[in-house]
Tab-separated table of C-alpha atoms in Angstrom:
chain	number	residue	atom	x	y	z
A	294	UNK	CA	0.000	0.000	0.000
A	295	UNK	CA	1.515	3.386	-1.026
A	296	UNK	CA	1.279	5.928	1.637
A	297	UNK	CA	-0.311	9.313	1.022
A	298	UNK	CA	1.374	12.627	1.290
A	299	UNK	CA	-1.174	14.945	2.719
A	300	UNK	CA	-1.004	18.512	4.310
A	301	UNK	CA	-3.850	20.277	6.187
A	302	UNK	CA	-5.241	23.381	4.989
A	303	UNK	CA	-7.717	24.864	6.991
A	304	UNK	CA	-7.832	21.690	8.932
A	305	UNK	CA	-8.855	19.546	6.413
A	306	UNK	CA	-5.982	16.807	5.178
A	307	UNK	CA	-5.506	17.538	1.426
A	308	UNK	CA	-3.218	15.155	-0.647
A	309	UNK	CA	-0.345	16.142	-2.776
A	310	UNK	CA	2.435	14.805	-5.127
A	311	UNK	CA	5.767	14.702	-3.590
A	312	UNK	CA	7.560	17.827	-5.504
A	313	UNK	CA	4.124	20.019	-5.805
A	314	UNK	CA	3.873	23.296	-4.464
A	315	UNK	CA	0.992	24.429	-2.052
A	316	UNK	CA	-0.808	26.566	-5.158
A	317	UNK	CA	-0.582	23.256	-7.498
A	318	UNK	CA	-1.701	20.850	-4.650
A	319	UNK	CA	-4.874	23.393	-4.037
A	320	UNK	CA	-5.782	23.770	-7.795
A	321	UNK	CA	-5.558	19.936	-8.192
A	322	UNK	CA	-8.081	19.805	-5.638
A	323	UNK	CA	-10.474	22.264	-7.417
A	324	UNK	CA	-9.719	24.871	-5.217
A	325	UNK	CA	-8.790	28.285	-7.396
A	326	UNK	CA	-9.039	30.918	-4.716
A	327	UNK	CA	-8.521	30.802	-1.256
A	328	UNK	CA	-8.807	33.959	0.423
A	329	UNK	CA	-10.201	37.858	-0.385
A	330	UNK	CA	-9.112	40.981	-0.827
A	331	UNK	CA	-9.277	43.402	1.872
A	332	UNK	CA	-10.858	46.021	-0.369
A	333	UNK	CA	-13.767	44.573	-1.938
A	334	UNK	CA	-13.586	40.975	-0.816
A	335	UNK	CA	-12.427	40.079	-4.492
A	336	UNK	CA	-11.237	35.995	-4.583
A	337	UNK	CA	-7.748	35.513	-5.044
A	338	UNK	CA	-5.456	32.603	-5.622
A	339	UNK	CA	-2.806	31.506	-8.072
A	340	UNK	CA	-2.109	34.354	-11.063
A	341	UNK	CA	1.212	34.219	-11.966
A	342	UNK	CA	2.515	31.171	-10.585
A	343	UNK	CA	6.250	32.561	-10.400
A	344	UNK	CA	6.425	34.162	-7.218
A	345	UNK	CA	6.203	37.958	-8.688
A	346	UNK	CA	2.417	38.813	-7.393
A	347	UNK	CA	1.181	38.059	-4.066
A	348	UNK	CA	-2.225	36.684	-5.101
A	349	UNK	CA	-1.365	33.265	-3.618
A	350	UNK	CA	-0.682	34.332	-0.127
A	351	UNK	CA	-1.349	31.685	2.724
A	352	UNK	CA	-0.272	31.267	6.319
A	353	UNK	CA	2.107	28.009	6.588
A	354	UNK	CA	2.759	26.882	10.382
A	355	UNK	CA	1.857	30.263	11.474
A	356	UNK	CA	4.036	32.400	9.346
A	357	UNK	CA	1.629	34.513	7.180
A	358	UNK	CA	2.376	36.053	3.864
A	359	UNK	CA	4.138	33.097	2.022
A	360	UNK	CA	3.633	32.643	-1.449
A	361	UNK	CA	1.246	28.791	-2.184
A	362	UNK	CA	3.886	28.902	-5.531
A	363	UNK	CA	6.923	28.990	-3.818
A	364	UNK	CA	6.275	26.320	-1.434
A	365	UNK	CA	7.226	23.161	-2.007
A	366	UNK	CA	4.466	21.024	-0.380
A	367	UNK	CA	5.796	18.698	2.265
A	368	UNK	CA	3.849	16.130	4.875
A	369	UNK	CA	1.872	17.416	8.164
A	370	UNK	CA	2.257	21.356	7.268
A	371	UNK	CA	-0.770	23.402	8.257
A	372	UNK	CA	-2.051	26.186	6.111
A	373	UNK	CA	-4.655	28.506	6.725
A	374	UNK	CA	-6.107	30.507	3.783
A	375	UNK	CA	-8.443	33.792	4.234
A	376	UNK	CA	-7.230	37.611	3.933
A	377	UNK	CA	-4.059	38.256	3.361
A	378	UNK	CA	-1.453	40.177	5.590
A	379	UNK	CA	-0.279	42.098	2.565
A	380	UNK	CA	-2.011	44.240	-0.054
């Protein structure tokens, strides 16, 4: 039986391929936004997928403001998704 890499977001477990970032692992999942703007309460998630915007933004083991396409996906991480610290 192969074992399943998994990561919680929100508290929910959600599986990923070993090498995936955060944003990939959350689109594969059907999830294309995951938090709002502060002005307007617009959805955001992945845009440019290179690290350049800040549309992606999650909180990863408590340290907000880190890019879902920068980081690499690994098990038992917790990420929290909502309004971001920086706009």
């Amino acid at each position: 039986m192969t074992a399943v890499n998994a990561f919680t977001v929100d508290g929910e477990p959600l599986p990923f391929v070993p090498g995936q970032t955060l944003a990939a692992a959350l689109v594969a999942s059907g999830r294309v936004a995951w938090r709002t703007t502060r002005d307007g309460g617009r959805p955001r998630g992945i845009f440019c997928g290179i690290g350049v915007c800040y549309d992606c933004l999650v909180t990863v083991d408590g340290t907000g403001g880190q890019r879902a396409c920068l980081v690499q996906a690994r098990a038992d991480m917790a990420v929290t998704t909502g309004e971001a610290d920086d706009e």
